[in-house]
Coordinates of C-alpha atoms and ligand atoms in Angstrom, one line a residue:
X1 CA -25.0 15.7 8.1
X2 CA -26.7 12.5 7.0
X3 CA -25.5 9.6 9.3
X4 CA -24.7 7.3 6.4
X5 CA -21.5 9.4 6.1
X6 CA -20.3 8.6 9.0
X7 CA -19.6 4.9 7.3
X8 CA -17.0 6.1 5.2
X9 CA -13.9 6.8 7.7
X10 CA -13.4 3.7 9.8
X11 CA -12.8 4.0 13.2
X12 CA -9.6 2.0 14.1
X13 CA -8.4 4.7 16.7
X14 CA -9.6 3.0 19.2
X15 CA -6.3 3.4 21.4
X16 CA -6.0 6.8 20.7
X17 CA -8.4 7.4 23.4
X18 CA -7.1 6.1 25.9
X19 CA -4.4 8.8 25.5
X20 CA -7.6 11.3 26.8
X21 CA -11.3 10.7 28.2
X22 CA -13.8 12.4 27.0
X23 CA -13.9 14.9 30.1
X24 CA -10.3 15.5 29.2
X25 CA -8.9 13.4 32.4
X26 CA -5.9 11.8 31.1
X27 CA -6.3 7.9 30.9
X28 CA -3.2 5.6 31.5
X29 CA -1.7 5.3 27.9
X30 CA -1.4 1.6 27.2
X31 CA 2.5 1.8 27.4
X32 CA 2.6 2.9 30.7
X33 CA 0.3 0.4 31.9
X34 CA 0.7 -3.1 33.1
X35 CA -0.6 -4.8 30.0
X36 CA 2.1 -3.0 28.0
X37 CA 5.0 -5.4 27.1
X38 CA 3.1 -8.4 26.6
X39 CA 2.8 -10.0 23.5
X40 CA 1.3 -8.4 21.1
X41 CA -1.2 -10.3 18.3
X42 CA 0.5 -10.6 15.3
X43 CA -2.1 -8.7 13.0
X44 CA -1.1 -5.2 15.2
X45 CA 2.3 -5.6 15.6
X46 CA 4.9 -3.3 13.9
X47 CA 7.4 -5.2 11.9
X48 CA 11.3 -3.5 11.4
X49 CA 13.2 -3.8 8.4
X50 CA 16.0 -1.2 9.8
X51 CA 17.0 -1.0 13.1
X52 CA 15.7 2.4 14.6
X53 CA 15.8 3.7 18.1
X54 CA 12.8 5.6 18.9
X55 CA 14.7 7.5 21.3
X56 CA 16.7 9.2 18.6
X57 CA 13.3 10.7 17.1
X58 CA 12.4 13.7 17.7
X59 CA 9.3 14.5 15.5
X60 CA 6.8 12.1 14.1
X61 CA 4.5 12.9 11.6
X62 CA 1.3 11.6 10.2
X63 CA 0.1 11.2 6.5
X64 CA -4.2 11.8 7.3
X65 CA -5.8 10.4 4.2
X66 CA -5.3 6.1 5.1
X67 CA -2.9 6.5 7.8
X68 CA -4.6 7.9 10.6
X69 CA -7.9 8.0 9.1
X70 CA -8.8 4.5 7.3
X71 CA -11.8 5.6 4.8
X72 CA -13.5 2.4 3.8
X73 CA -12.9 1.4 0.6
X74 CA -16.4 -0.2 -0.6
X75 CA -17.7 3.5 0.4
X76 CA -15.1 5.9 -0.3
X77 CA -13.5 4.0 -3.2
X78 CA -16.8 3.5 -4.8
X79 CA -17.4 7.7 -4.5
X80 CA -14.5 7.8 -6.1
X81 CA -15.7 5.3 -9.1
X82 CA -19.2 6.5 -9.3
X83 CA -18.2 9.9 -9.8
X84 CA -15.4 9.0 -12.3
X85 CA -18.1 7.2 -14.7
X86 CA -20.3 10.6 -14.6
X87 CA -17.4 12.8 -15.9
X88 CA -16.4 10.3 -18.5
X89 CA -19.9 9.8 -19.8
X90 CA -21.1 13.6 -19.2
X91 CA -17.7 15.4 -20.1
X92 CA -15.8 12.7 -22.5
X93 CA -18.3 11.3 -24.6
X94 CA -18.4 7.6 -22.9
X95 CA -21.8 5.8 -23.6
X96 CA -24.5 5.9 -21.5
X97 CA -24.5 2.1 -20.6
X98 CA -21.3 2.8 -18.2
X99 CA -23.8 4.5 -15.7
X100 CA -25.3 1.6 -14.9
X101 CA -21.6 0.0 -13.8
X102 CA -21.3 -1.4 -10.7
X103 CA -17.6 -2.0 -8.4
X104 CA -16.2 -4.7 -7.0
X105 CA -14.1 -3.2 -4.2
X106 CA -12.2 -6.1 -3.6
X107 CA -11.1 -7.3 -7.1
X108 CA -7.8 -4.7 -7.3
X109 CA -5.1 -4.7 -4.9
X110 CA -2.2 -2.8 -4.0
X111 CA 1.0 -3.4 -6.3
X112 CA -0.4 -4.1 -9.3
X113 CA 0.8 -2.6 -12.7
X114 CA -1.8 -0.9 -15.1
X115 CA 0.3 -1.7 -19.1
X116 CA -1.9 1.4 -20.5
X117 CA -0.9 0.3 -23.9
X118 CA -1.9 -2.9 -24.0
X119 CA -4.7 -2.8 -21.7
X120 CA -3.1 -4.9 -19.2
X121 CA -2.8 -5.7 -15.0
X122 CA 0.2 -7.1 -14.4
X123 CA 1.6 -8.4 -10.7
X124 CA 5.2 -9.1 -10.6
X125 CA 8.1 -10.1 -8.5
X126 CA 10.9 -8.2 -7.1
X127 CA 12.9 -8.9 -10.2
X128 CA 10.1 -7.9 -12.4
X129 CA 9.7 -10.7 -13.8
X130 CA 5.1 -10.7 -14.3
X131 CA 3.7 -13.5 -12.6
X132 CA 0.2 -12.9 -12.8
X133 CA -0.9 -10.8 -15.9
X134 CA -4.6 -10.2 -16.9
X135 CA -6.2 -8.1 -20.1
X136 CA -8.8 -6.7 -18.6
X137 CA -10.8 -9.6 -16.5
X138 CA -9.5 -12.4 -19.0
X139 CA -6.4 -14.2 -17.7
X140 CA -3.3 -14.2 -20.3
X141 CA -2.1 -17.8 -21.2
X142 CA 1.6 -18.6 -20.0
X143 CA 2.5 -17.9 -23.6
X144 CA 0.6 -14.4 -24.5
X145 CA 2.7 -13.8 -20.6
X146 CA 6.3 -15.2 -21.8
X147 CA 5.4 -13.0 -25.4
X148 CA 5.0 -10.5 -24.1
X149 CA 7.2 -9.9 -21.3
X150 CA 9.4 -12.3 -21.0
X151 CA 11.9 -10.1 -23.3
X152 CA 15.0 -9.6 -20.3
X153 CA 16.0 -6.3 -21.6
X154 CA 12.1 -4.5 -21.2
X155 CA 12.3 -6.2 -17.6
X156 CA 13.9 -2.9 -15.7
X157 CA 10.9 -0.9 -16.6
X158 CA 7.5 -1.1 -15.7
X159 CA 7.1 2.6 -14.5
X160 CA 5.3 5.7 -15.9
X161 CA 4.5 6.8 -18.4
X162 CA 3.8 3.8 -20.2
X163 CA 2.8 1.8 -16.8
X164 CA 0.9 2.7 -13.9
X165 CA 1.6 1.6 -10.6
X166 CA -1.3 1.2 -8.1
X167 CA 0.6 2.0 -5.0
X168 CA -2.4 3.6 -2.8
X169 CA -6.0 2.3 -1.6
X170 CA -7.2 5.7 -3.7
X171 CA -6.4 3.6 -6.9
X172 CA -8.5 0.7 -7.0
X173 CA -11.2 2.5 -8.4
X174 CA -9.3 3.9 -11.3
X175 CA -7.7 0.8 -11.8
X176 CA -11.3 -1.6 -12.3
X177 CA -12.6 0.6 -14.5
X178 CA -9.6 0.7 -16.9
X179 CA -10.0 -3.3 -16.6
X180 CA -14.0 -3.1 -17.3
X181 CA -13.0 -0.2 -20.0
X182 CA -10.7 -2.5 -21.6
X183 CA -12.9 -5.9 -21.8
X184 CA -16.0 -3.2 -23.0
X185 CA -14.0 -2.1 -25.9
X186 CA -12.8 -5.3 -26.8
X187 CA -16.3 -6.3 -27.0
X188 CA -17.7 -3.3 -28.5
X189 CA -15.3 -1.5 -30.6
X190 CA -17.3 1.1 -31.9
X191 CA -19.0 2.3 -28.7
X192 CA -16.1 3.5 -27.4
X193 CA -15.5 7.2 -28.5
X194 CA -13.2 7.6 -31.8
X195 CA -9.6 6.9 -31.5
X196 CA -9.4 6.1 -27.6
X197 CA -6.7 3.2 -27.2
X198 CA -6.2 1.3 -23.9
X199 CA -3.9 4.4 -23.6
X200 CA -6.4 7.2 -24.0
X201 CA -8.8 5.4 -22.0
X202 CA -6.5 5.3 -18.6
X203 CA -5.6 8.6 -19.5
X204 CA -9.5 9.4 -19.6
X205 CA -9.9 7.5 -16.2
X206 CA -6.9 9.2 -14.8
X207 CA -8.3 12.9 -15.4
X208 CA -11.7 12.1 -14.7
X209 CA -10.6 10.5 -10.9
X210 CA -8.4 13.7 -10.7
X211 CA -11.1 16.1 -11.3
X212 CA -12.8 14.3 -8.6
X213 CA -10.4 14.6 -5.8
X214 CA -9.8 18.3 -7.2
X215 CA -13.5 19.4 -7.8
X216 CA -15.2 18.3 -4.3
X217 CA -16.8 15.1 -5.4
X218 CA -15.3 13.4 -2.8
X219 CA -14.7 15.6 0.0
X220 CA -18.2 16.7 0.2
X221 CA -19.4 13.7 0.6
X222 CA -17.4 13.3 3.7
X223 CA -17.8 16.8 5.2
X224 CA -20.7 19.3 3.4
X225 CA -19.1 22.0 1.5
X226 CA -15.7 21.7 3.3
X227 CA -14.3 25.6 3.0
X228 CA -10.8 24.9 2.7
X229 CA -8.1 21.7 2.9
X230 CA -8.1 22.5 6.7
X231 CA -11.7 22.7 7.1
X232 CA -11.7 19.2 5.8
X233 CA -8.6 17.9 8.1
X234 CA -10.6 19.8 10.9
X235 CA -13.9 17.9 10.5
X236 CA -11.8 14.4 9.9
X237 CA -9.2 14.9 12.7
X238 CA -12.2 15.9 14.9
X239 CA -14.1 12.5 13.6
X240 CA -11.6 10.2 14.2
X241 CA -9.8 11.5 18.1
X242 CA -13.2 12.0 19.8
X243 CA -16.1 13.6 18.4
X244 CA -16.9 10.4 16.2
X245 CA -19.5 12.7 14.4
X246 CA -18.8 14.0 10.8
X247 CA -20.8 17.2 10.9
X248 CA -18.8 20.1 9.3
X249 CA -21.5 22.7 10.6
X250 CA -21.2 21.8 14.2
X251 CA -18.5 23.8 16.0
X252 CA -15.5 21.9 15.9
X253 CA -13.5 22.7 19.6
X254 CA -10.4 21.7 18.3
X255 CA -9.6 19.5 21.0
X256 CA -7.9 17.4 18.5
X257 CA -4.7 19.6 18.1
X258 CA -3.3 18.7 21.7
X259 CA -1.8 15.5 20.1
X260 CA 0.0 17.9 17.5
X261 CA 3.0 20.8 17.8
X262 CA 2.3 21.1 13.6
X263 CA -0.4 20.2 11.4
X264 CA -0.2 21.3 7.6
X265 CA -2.3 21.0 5.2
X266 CA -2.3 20.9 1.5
X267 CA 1.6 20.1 1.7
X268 CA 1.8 18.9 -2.3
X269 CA 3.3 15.7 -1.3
X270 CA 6.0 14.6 -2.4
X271 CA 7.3 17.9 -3.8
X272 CA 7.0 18.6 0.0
X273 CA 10.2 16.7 0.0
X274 CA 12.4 18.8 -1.5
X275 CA 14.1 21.1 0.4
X276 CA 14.5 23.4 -3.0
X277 CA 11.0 23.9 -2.9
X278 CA 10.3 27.1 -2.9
X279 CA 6.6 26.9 -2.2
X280 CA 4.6 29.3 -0.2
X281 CA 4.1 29.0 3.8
X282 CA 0.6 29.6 5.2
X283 CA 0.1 29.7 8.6
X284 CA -4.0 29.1 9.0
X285 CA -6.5 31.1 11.1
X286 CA -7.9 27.9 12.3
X287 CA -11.9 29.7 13.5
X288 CA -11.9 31.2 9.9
X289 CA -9.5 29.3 7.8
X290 CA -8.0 32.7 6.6
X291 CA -4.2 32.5 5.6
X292 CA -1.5 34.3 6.5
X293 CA 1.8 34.8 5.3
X294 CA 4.6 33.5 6.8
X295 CA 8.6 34.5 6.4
X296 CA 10.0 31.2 5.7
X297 CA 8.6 29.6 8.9
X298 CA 8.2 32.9 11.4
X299 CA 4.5 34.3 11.4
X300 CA 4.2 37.6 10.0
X301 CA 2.7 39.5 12.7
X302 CA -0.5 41.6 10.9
X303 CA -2.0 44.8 12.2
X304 CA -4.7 44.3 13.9
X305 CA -5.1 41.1 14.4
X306 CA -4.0 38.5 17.0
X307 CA -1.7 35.8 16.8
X308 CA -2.9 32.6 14.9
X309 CA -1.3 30.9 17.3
X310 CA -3.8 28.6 19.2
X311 CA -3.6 28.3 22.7
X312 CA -5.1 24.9 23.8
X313 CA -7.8 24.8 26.6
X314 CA -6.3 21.6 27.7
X315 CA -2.9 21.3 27.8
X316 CA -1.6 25.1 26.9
X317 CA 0.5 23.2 24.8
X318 CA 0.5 25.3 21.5
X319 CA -0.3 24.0 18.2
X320 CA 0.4 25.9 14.9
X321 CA -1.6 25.0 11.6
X322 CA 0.4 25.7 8.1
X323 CA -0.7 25.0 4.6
X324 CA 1.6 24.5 1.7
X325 CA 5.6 25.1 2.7
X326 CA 8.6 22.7 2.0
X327 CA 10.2 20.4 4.4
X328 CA 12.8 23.0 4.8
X329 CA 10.0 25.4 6.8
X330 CA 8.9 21.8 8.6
X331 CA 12.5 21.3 9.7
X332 CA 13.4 24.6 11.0
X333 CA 9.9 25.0 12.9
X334 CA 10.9 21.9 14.6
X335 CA 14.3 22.8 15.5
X336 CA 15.4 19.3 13.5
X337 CA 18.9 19.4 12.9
X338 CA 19.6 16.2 11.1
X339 CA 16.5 14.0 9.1
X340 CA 17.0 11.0 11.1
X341 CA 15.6 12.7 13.7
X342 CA 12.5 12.6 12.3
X343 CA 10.1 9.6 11.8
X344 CA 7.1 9.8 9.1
X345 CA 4.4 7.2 8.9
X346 CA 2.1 7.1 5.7
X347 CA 0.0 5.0 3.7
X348 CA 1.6 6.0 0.0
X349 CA 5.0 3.7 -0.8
X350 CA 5.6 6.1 -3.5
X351 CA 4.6 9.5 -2.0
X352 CA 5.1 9.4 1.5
X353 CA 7.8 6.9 1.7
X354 CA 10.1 6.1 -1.0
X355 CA 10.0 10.1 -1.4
X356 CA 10.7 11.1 2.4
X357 CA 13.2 7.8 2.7
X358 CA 15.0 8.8 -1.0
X359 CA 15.4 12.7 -0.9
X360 CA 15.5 13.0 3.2
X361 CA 16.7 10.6 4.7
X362 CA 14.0 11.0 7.3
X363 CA 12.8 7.6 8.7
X364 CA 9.8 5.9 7.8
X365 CA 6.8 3.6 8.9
X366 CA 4.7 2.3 6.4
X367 CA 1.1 1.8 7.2
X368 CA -0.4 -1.6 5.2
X369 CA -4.2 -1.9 6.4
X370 CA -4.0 -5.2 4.6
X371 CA -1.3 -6.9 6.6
X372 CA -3.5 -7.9 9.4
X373 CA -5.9 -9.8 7.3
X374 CA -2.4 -11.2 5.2
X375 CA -0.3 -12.2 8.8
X376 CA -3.8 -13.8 10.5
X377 CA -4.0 -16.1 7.4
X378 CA -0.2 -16.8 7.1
X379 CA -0.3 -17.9 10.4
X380 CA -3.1 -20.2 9.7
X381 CA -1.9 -21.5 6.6
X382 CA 1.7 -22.5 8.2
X383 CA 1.4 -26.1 8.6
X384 CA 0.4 -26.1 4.4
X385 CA 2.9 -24.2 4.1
X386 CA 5.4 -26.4 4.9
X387 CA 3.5 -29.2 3.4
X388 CA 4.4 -27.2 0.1
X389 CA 7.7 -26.8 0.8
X390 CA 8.8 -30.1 1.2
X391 CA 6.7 -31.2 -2.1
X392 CA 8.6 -28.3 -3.8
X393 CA 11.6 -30.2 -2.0
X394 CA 10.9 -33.7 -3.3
X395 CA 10.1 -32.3 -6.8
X396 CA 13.7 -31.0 -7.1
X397 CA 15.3 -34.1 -5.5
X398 CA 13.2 -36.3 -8.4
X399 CA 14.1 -34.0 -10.7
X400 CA 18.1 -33.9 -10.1
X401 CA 17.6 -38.1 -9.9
X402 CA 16.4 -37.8 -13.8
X403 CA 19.1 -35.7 -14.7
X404 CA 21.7 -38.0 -13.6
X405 CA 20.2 -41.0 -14.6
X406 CA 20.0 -39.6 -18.2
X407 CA 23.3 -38.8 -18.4
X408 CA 24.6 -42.4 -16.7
X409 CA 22.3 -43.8 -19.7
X410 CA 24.2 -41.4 -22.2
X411 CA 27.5 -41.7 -21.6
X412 CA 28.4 -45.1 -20.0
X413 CA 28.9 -48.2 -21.9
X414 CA 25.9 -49.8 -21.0
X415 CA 24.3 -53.7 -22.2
X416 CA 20.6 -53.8 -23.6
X417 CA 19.3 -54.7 -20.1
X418 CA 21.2 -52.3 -18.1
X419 CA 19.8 -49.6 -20.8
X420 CA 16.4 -50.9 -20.4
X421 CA 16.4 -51.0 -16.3
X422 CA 17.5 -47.4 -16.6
X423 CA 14.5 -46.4 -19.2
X424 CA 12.2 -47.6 -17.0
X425 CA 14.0 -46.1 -13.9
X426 CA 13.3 -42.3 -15.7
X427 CA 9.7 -43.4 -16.9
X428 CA 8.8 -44.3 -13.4
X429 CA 10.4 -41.3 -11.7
X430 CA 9.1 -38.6 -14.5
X431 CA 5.9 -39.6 -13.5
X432 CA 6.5 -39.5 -9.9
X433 CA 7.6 -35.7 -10.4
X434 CA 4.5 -34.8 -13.3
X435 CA 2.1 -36.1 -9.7
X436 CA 4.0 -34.1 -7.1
X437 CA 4.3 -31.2 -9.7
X438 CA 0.7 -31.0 -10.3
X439 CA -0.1 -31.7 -7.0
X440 CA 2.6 -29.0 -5.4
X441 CA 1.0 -26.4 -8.6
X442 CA -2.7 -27.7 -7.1
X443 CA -2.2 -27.1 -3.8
X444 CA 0.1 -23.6 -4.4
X445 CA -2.4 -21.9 -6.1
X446 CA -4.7 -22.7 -3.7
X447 CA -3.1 -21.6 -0.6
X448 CA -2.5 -18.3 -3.0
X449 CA -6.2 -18.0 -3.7
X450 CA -7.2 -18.0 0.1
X451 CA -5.3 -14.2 0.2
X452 CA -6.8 -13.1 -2.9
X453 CA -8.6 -14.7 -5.7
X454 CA -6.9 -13.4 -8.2
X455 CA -3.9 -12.0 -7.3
X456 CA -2.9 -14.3 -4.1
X457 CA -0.7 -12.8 -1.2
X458 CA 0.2 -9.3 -1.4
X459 CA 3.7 -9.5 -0.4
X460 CA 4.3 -13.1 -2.6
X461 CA 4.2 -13.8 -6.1
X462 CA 5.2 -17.5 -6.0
X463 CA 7.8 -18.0 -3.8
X464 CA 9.2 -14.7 -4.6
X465 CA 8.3 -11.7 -3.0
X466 CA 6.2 -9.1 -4.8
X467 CA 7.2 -6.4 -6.5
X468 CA 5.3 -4.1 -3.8
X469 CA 6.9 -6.5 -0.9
X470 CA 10.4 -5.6 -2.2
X471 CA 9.6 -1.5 -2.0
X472 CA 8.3 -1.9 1.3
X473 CA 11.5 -3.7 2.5
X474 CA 13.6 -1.5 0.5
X475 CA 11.8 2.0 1.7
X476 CA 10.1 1.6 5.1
X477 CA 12.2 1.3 8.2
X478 CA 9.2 -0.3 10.0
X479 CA 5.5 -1.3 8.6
X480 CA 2.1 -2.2 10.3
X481 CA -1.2 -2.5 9.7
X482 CA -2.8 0.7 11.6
X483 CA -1.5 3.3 13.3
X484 CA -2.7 2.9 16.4
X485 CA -0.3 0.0 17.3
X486 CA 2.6 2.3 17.6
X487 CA 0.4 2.6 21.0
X488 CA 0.9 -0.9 22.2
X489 CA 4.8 -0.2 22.2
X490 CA 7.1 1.8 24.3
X491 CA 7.5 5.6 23.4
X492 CA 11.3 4.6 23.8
X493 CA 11.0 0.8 21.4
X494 CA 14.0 0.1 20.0
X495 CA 12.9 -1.2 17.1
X496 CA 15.2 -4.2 15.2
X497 CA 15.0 -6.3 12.1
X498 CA 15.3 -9.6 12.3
X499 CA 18.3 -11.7 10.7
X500 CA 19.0 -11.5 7.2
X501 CA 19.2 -15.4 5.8
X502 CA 21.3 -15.7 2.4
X503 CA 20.0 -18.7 0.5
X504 CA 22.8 -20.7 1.6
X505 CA 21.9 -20.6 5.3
X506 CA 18.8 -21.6 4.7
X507 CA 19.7 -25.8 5.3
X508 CA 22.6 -24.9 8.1
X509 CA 20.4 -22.5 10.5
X510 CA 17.6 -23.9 11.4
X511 CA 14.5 -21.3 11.1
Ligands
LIG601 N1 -5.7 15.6 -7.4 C1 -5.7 14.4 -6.9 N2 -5.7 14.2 -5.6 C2 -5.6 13.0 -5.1 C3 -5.6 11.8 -6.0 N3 -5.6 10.7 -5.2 C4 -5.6 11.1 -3.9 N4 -5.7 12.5 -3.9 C5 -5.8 13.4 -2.7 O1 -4.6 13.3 -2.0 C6 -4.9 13.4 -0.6 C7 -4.4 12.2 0.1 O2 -3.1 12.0 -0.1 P1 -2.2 11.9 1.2 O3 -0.9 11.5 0.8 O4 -2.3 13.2 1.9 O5 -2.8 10.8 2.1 C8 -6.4 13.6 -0.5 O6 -6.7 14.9 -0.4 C9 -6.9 13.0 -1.8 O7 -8.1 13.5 -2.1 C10 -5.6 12.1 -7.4 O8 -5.6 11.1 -8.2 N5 -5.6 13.4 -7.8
LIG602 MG1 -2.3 9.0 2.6

């Protein structure tokens, strides 16, 4: 395989190594050994939301694709891109001029909002309310913003099928070429193919990205002409816990299962979820990739042929690869009795945990590769942090000293000079507030543009968290940034959110 593949999964298993050497001596695991319980930097810790006692799990389970491994987005994402412009222009009729298109990897983030109808990307709050909204790459005045959705009663919706959330790192691509779609055609109206609104064209976008998870574009790239789903999980899983080589013709040892009692593949998240499903359980011959058939969970013994089940060189632990099944199969093969039991760590708010949280009740860990970057900077950015809180303070404190003063000139009996003393008083304190206004505005944006150009801290919009910040609170027991840090804590972490602050505590407990 050509070694410039191996760029595109990144290798931030690191600690998963120490778990086994290479000659298959076990390595202290960093929890067992003296450096565990120290503090840990704040980029790899694991943050809690809901209390949960990792004693009281039985199961984990891994998402693959940007949980354990971390593709790299400027490689990956631009497969993704590259091949979505040669299926619009080859199958849908796009001009020409888009192969020549180039992505900025960076530009989109998670949490935006795609409006498909109106061609525009919207960040928003965790009331909704848009903050930042863009049509294509042109910023929308405060005014085109407030017209167009400041309207309360459209507020509680901002969801499919009109809307399009970009909740995973697989979406960036999609979602900067409806932007450049959307400032092409309104530059050139009549290049873009007959009667394709905003709408059409994310719709065009969407299919065409489909087709290329769907077709092979992207996996081949990866791994050469990956047989099956679990040929491809093989050659990844084998990447990332040892081999560190991305060769799908070199004979993969399998090693890689004696982390694992389960792996499945092609699961058809999140209708995995759902215990009615009544989809099909394949248990896989993991030399051949051949399927079998399985009785809800129990191998089907065949004629002939010996049982699938692997037995590990290492460990003689067994390990037993599915594809397709329900969580109903997953529960019973585990012996789960009740879904707390079980703890889940994706990459996909939507898929992996608003689904598993929602329908299961299974608890979750949300992995946010961007939080290390966001945390690092927080922390460096606390002292004008608070610089901006106490000018937001003094701006309401002027503010409230206008107010009164107005009303003291409007309703008391007051003599000419009294009234003029009080004029004055206002005119000198409204332009106090118009300096630390513009200067608290200044400095915000600022200290918002040192996250992200455009679309400032990913869990903020303002002072309000984001949209995306309020799901992750709302959906995942725990979030951090890889992983791999779950291996800088105790198998047995009892894991605790901090304390809750209502507004009015904020002045009375000191933080
Ligand atoms: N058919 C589509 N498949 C997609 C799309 N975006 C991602 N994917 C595939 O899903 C898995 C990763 O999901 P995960 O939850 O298991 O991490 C991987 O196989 C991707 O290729 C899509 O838009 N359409
Ligand atoms: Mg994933």
């Amino acid at each position: 395989m050509d070694e410039s593949y191996k760029t595109i999964i990144g290798d931030k298993t690191s600690e998963f190594q120490h778990m086994a050497g290479s000659d298959g001596v076990q390595e202290p695991r960093i929890w067992s050994s003296p450096e565990g319980g120290r503090k840990i930097e704040i980029g790899k810790q694991i943050f809690c939301n809901r209390s949960l006692n990792m004693r009281n799990i039985l199961a984990v389970g891994f998402d693959m694709d940007y949980t354990l491994a971390q593709y790299i987005p400027e490689t990956f994402e631009s497969l993704a891109y590259e091949g979505t412009i040669k299926k619009l222009v080859y199958d849908l009729g796009y001009p020409q001029e888009l192969l020549g298109w180039s992505f900025d990897w960076k530009y989109m983030v998670r949490g935006l909002v795609l409006d498909k109808k109106r061609g525009n990307i919207l960040k928003m709050d965790r009331h909704k309310y848009v903050k930042v909204a863009y049509h294509g790459f042109q910023e929308m005045s405060k005014e085109e913003k407030v017209g167009t959705y400041g309207n309360t009663l459209i507020r509680d919706s901002f969801d499919e099928p009109d809307y399009a959330l970009i909740d995973t790192l697989f979406s960036l691509a999609e979602a900067y070429l409806f932007a450049q779609l959307v400032d092409f055609k309104d530059s050139n109206p009549g290049k873009i193919p007959e009667r394709a609104d905003y709408a059409r064209m994310y719709k065009d976008v969407r299919a065409a990205v489909d087709s290329c998870h769907r077709d092979g574009t992207l996996k081949q790239t990866v791994t050469k002409d990956p047989r099956s789903l679990w040929d491809y999980t093989n050659v990844v899983m084998d990447f990332l816990c040892g081999s560190h080589v991305l060769d799908s013709s070199r004979a993969c040892n399998f090693d890689w299962l004696m982390y694992f009692d389960i792996v499945i593949t092609g699961s058809a998240k999140p209708g995995f979820f759902h215990e009615d499903n009544r989809a099909n359980l394949f248990e896989v011959e993991p030399e051949s990739g051949m399927l079998r058939n399985t009785d809800n969970g129990t191998p089907m013994p065949q004629v002939g042929n010996s049982s699938p089940r692997i037995v590990l060189k290492k460990s003689n632990a067994p390990c037993q690869i599915f594809q397709g099944g329900s969580v109903g199969h997953l529960h019973k093969l585990l012996s789960i009795e009740s879904s707390s039991q079980v703890l889940y760590v994706g990459d996909h708010i939507y898929g992996d945990i608003l689904r598993s949280k929602k329908v299961l009740g299974w608890r979750t860990m949300l992995v946010v590769p961007e939080l290390e970057r966001e945390v690092k900077l927080l922390w460096s950015l606390r002292n004008s942090r608070k610089l901006l809180r106490l000018m937001r303070n003094e701006r309401d404190q002027i503010e409230d000293q206008i107010h009164h003063m107005k009303w003291f000139l409007k309703f008391e009996d007051l003599n000419v000079d009294q009234k003029q003393k009080t004029s004055d008083g206002i005119d000198e304190l409204e332009s106090r507030r118009d300096q630390v206004r513009t200067s608290h505005q200044q400095d915000q944006r600022e200290c918002h543009q040192k996250f992200h150009k455009i679309w400032g801290q990913l869990m903020k919009t303002g002072y309000q968290n984001s949209r995306f910040a309020h799901q992750v609170e709302r959906f995942a027991c725990l979030y951090t940034s890889q992983v791999s840090n779950l291996s800088l804590y105790s198998p047995y972490k009892y894991y605790r959110p901090c304390e809750d602050f209502m507004p009015h505590e904020f002045d009375i407990l000191p933080l």
